[in-house]
GROMACS .gro file of C-alpha atoms in nm:
model
  245
    1MET     CA    1  -0.382   1.472  -1.644
    2LYS     CA    2  -0.478   1.187  -1.415
    3LEU     CA    3  -0.278   1.017  -1.139
    4ALA     CA    4  -0.370   0.664  -1.026
    5ILE     CA    5  -0.320   0.567  -0.662
    6ILE     CA    6  -0.272   0.207  -0.547
    7THR     CA    7  -0.164   0.074  -0.211
    8ASP     CA    8  -0.133  -0.240   0.003
    9ILE     CA    9  -0.106  -0.495  -0.277
   10HIS     CA   10   0.027  -0.744  -0.020
   11GLY     CA   11   0.151  -1.010  -0.259
   12ASN     CA   12  -0.171  -1.038  -0.461
   13ALA     CA   13  -0.067  -1.047  -0.827
   14ALA     CA   14  -0.414  -1.136  -0.958
   15ALA     CA   15  -0.569  -0.826  -0.804
   16LEU     CA   16  -0.280  -0.607  -0.922
   17LYS     CA   17  -0.306  -0.731  -1.280
   18ALA     CA   18  -0.681  -0.666  -1.286
   19VAL     CA   19  -0.637  -0.310  -1.159
   20LEU     CA   20  -0.349  -0.230  -1.395
   21GLN     CA   21  -0.547  -0.365  -1.690
   22GLU     CA   22  -0.830  -0.124  -1.610
   23ILE     CA   23  -0.592   0.166  -1.552
   24ASP     CA   24  -0.416   0.098  -1.882
   25HIS     CA   25  -0.747   0.126  -2.069
   26GLN     CA   26  -0.818   0.474  -1.933
   27ALA     CA   27  -0.707   0.789  -2.108
   28ASP     CA   28  -0.478   1.051  -1.959
   29ILE     CA   29  -0.341   0.846  -1.667
   30GLU     CA   30   0.023   0.949  -1.687
   31GLN     CA   31   0.153   0.804  -1.362
   32ILE     CA   32   0.072   0.545  -1.095
   33TRP     CA   33   0.171   0.592  -0.732
   34CYS     CA   34   0.211   0.275  -0.529
   35LEU     CA   35   0.205   0.364  -0.160
   36GLY     CA   36   0.373   0.071   0.010
   37ASP     CA   37   0.315  -0.281   0.141
   38MET     CA   38   0.370  -0.441  -0.196
   39ILE     CA   39   0.478  -0.769  -0.032
   40ALA     CA   40   0.370  -1.018   0.239
   41MET     CA   41   0.035  -1.167   0.336
   42GLY     CA   42  -0.027  -1.292  -0.017
   43PRO     CA   43   0.203  -1.551  -0.179
   44ASP     CA   44   0.291  -1.350  -0.492
   45SER     CA   45   0.549  -1.103  -0.359
   46ASN     CA   46   0.807  -1.169  -0.631
   47GLU     CA   47   0.549  -1.157  -0.910
   48VAL     CA   48   0.403  -0.831  -0.777
   49LEU     CA   49   0.748  -0.672  -0.772
   50ASP     CA   50   0.829  -0.814  -1.119
   51ILE     CA   51   0.525  -0.627  -1.250
   52LEU     CA   52   0.580  -0.300  -1.066
   53PHE     CA   53   0.953  -0.264  -1.126
   54ALA     CA   54   0.905  -0.335  -1.498
   55ARG     CA   55   0.675  -0.034  -1.544
   56GLU     CA   56   0.819   0.310  -1.610
   57ASP     CA   57   0.494   0.482  -1.508
   58VAL     CA   58   0.495   0.347  -1.150
   59GLN     CA   59   0.652   0.532  -0.858
   60MET     CA   60   0.675   0.345  -0.529
   61ILE     CA   61   0.739   0.399  -0.160
   62THR     CA   62   0.790   0.149   0.120
   63GLY     CA   63   0.535   0.041   0.377
   64ASN     CA   64   0.572  -0.123   0.715
   65HIS     CA   65   0.565  -0.483   0.586
   66ASP     CA   66   0.820  -0.407   0.315
   67GLU     CA   67   1.052  -0.250   0.570
   68ALA     CA   68   1.006  -0.522   0.832
   69ILE     CA   69   1.104  -0.790   0.580
   70LEU     CA   70   1.400  -0.587   0.456
   71SER     CA   71   1.512  -0.557   0.818
   72LEU     CA   72   1.496  -0.936   0.860
   73ILE     CA   73   1.696  -0.992   0.541
   74ALA     CA   74   1.960  -0.741   0.651
   75GLY     CA   75   1.991  -0.908   0.993
   76GLU     CA   76   1.870  -0.590   1.164
   77GLY     CA   77   1.594  -0.752   1.365
   78HIS     CA   78   1.216  -0.759   1.351
   79PRO     CA   79   0.985  -0.506   1.521
   80ASP     CA   80   0.831  -0.628   1.847
   81SER     CA   81   0.484  -0.523   1.740
   82TYR     CA   82   0.511  -0.758   1.440
   83LYS     CA   83   0.577  -1.073   1.645
   84HIS     CA   84   0.249  -1.223   1.530
   85THR     CA   85   0.367  -1.210   1.166
   86ARG     CA   86   0.730  -1.315   1.212
   87GLU     CA   87   0.692  -1.671   1.079
   88HIS     CA   88   0.516  -1.541   0.770
   89HIS     CA   89   0.768  -1.258   0.721
   90GLU     CA   90   1.057  -1.504   0.746
   91TRP     CA   91   0.895  -1.718   0.475
   92ILE     CA   92   0.861  -1.415   0.247
   93ALA     CA   93   1.217  -1.304   0.324
   94SER     CA   94   1.359  -1.645   0.236
   95ARG     CA   95   1.189  -1.639  -0.105
   96LEU     CA   96   1.233  -1.276  -0.209
   97ASN     CA   97   1.437  -1.218  -0.526
   98PRO     CA   98   1.769  -1.050  -0.427
   99GLU     CA   99   1.730  -0.806  -0.718
  100HIS     CA  100   1.398  -0.694  -0.571
  101VAL     CA  101   1.555  -0.660  -0.228
  102ALA     CA  102   1.818  -0.424  -0.369
  103LYS     CA  103   1.554  -0.211  -0.542
  104LEU     CA  104   1.323  -0.200  -0.239
  105LYS     CA  105   1.610  -0.061  -0.033
  106THR     CA  106   1.633   0.243  -0.263
  107LEU     CA  107   1.268   0.344  -0.233
  108PRO     CA  108   1.168   0.655  -0.037
  109ARG     CA  109   0.895   0.691   0.222
  110ILE     CA  110   0.732   0.995   0.064
  111LEU     CA  111   0.632   1.106  -0.286
  112GLU     CA  112   0.552   1.469  -0.369
  113LYS     CA  113   0.434   1.635  -0.686
  114GLU     CA  114   0.268   1.958  -0.798
  115LEU     CA  115   0.032   1.934  -1.094
  116ASN     CA  116  -0.165   2.229  -1.230
  117GLY     CA  117  -0.105   2.411  -0.903
  118THR     CA  118  -0.229   2.121  -0.689
  119ARG     CA  119   0.019   1.980  -0.438
  120ILE     CA  120  -0.004   1.603  -0.395
  121LEU     CA  121   0.177   1.397  -0.132
  122GLY     CA  122   0.194   1.019  -0.093
  123ILE     CA  123   0.299   0.836   0.224
  124HIS     CA  124   0.221   0.488   0.354
  125TYR     CA  125   0.076   0.632   0.675
  126HIS     CA  126   0.146   0.927   0.899
  127ILE     CA  127   0.504   0.952   1.031
  128GLU     CA  128   0.584   1.232   1.275
  129GLU     CA  129   0.855   1.470   1.155
  130THR     CA  130   1.104   1.348   1.417
  131LYS     CA  131   1.063   0.989   1.294
  132ARG     CA  132   1.081   1.042   0.918
  133GLN     CA  133   1.427   0.877   0.903
  134ALA     CA  134   1.373   0.624   1.185
  135HIS     CA  135   1.436   0.253   1.128
  136ILE     CA  136   1.132   0.025   1.121
  137GLN     CA  137   1.256  -0.123   1.450
  138ASP     CA  138   1.180   0.215   1.607
  139GLU     CA  139   0.813   0.193   1.499
  140PRO     CA  140   0.795   0.515   1.292
  141PHE     CA  141   0.445   0.464   1.154
  142TYR     CA  142   0.164   0.620   1.356
  143THR     CA  143  -0.090   0.409   1.544
  144ILE     CA  144  -0.383   0.334   1.315
  145LEU     CA  145  -0.680   0.565   1.373
  146GLU     CA  146  -1.037   0.510   1.263
  147PRO     CA  147  -1.133   0.671   0.929
  148THR     CA  148  -1.294   0.998   1.034
  149ILE     CA  149  -1.230   1.351   0.917
  150GLU     CA  150  -1.121   1.444   1.270
  151ASN     CA  151  -0.852   1.174   1.268
  152MET     CA  152  -0.738   1.271   0.919
  153GLU     CA  153  -0.679   1.625   1.042
  154ILE     CA  154  -0.498   1.501   1.353
  155MET     CA  155  -0.253   1.304   1.140
  156PHE     CA  156  -0.228   1.490   0.812
  157GLY     CA  157  -0.371   1.837   0.874
  158ASN     CA  158  -0.028   2.002   0.889
  159TYR     CA  159   0.107   1.835   0.574
  160GLN     CA  160   0.204   2.090   0.309
  161ALA     CA  161  -0.018   1.944   0.037
  162ASP     CA  162  -0.367   1.982  -0.105
  163ILE     CA  163  -0.423   1.609  -0.155
  164ILE     CA  164  -0.270   1.360   0.090
  165CYS     CA  165  -0.268   0.999  -0.030
  166PHE     CA  166  -0.189   0.705   0.196
  167GLY     CA  167  -0.257   0.339   0.274
  168HIS     CA  168  -0.174   0.104   0.564
  169HIS     CA  169  -0.526   0.109   0.712
  170HIS     CA  170  -0.709  -0.123   0.474
  171PRO     CA  171  -1.058   0.037   0.452
  172GLU     CA  172  -1.128   0.315   0.204
  173HIS     CA  173  -1.089   0.676   0.322
  174LEU     CA  174  -1.202   0.978   0.120
  175PHE     CA  175  -1.250   1.302   0.313
  176GLN     CA  176  -1.237   1.671   0.231
  177ALA     CA  177  -1.204   1.957   0.480
  178ASN     CA  178  -1.036   2.295   0.508
  179GLY     CA  179  -0.903   2.285   0.154
  180LYS     CA  180  -0.744   1.940   0.186
  181THR     CA  181  -0.842   1.601   0.045
  182TYR     CA  182  -0.744   1.282   0.227
  183LEU     CA  183  -0.739   0.970   0.009
  184ASN     CA  184  -0.676   0.607   0.094
  185PRO     CA  185  -0.830   0.401  -0.188
  186GLY     CA  186  -0.823   0.089   0.031
  187ALA     CA  187  -0.604  -0.219   0.026
  188LEU     CA  188  -0.577  -0.339  -0.333
  189GLY     CA  189  -0.482  -0.695  -0.242
  190VAL     CA  190  -0.642  -0.752   0.097
  191SER     CA  191  -1.017  -0.757   0.149
  192LYS     CA  192  -1.300  -0.990   0.238
  193GLY     CA  193  -1.476  -0.898  -0.085
  194ASP     CA  194  -1.401  -1.001  -0.442
  195THR     CA  195  -1.285  -0.666  -0.573
  196ALA     CA  196  -0.960  -0.468  -0.573
  197PRO     CA  197  -0.975  -0.089  -0.522
  198TYR     CA  198  -0.770   0.196  -0.663
  199GLY     CA  199  -0.799   0.573  -0.671
  200ILE     CA  200  -0.788   0.833  -0.946
  201ILE     CA  201  -0.691   1.198  -0.906
  202ASP     CA  202  -0.820   1.384  -1.211
  203LEU     CA  203  -0.649   1.718  -1.268
  204THR     CA  204  -0.772   1.784  -1.620
  205GLU     CA  205  -1.021   2.047  -1.499
  206ALA     CA  206  -0.965   2.356  -1.287
  207GLU     CA  207  -1.095   2.173  -0.979
  208SER     CA  208  -0.944   1.831  -0.905
  209GLN     CA  209  -1.169   1.525  -0.886
  210VAL     CA  210  -1.080   1.233  -0.657
  211THR     CA  211  -1.259   0.900  -0.697
  212ILE     CA  212  -1.228   0.538  -0.581
  213HIS     CA  213  -1.293   0.248  -0.818
  214GLN     CA  214  -1.336  -0.129  -0.776
  215VAL     CA  215  -1.219  -0.407  -1.009
  216THR     CA  216  -1.324  -0.772  -0.989
  217TYR     CA  217  -1.063  -1.050  -1.004
  218ASP     CA  218  -1.039  -1.427  -0.954
  219LYS     CA  219  -1.007  -1.431  -0.578
  220ALA     CA  220  -1.077  -1.805  -0.549
  221ALA     CA  221  -0.770  -1.887  -0.761
  222PHE     CA  222  -0.563  -1.645  -0.553
  223LEU     CA  223  -0.668  -1.807  -0.225
  224GLU     CA  224  -0.599  -2.156  -0.361
  225LYS     CA  225  -0.230  -2.065  -0.384
  226PHE     CA  226  -0.207  -2.035  -0.006
  227GLU     CA  227  -0.279  -2.406   0.033
  228ARG     CA  228  -0.075  -2.516  -0.266
  229LEU     CA  229   0.231  -2.325  -0.144
  230GLN     CA  230   0.165  -2.399   0.224
  231VAL     CA  231   0.194  -2.032   0.314
  232PRO     CA  232   0.279  -2.001   0.686
  233GLN     CA  233   0.006  -1.860   0.910
  234ARG     CA  234  -0.246  -1.884   0.627
  235GLU     CA  235  -0.532  -1.979   0.860
  236ILE     CA  236  -0.507  -1.659   1.063
  237LEU     CA  237  -0.448  -1.452   0.747
  238PHE     CA  238  -0.767  -1.595   0.595
  239LYS     CA  239  -0.966  -1.518   0.907
  240LEU     CA  240  -0.833  -1.165   0.953
  241PHE     CA  241  -0.813  -1.042   0.595
  242TYR     CA  242  -0.969  -1.256   0.324
  243VAL     CA  243  -1.281  -1.455   0.417
  244GLY     CA  244  -1.582  -1.430   0.647
  245GLU     CA  245  -1.738  -1.132   0.814
   0.00000   0.00000   0.00000
């Protein structure tokens, strides 16, 4: 059996479709885990959720952007550390399909599964035990650390799993140490390149295999939507996440 891992789609339907098309053409992929931040940054939040919620093979958790926008919609405030994205989040919140809002509210923060004796855990990013139920206003997600094996062990070393899958920090992470594998396939919908990444956990053999793959998509058409829809804060989003060095 194989498990596909995707994360940080960030409102990029073109990239998501390209990745799902490749996943659907592979044998033995029985489930897809989507590890949060499905919405915001890109302009396609509703379309992304249309696709994901329509699939029976996708399991999802929430990420920080999902939760910040849900908090705005519920009138529960907006985290102070997200002040720089508030205008953009308000635009997403005003356009989000109410049916998607209701479904997002039901999603957990953690996925766990045991397959062929291998324990797999999915989380958007490290959350300390005392903050696992904390509201997004209370900043439950850990400060982003650089992708090193030492930092993976600081954050995830005590997790009761053999393979820990996560997102949030957009670069790829793939580390192995002390019997654990740490996998972040990279942000599917947010990069300065022209490809969308995803991960595969292959459990068909006695020893699991974890790999990261890249899929090309029409990024130019995706970026054109920002201008056509007049997405708020698009200039800074382009600079930080999509174009240039």
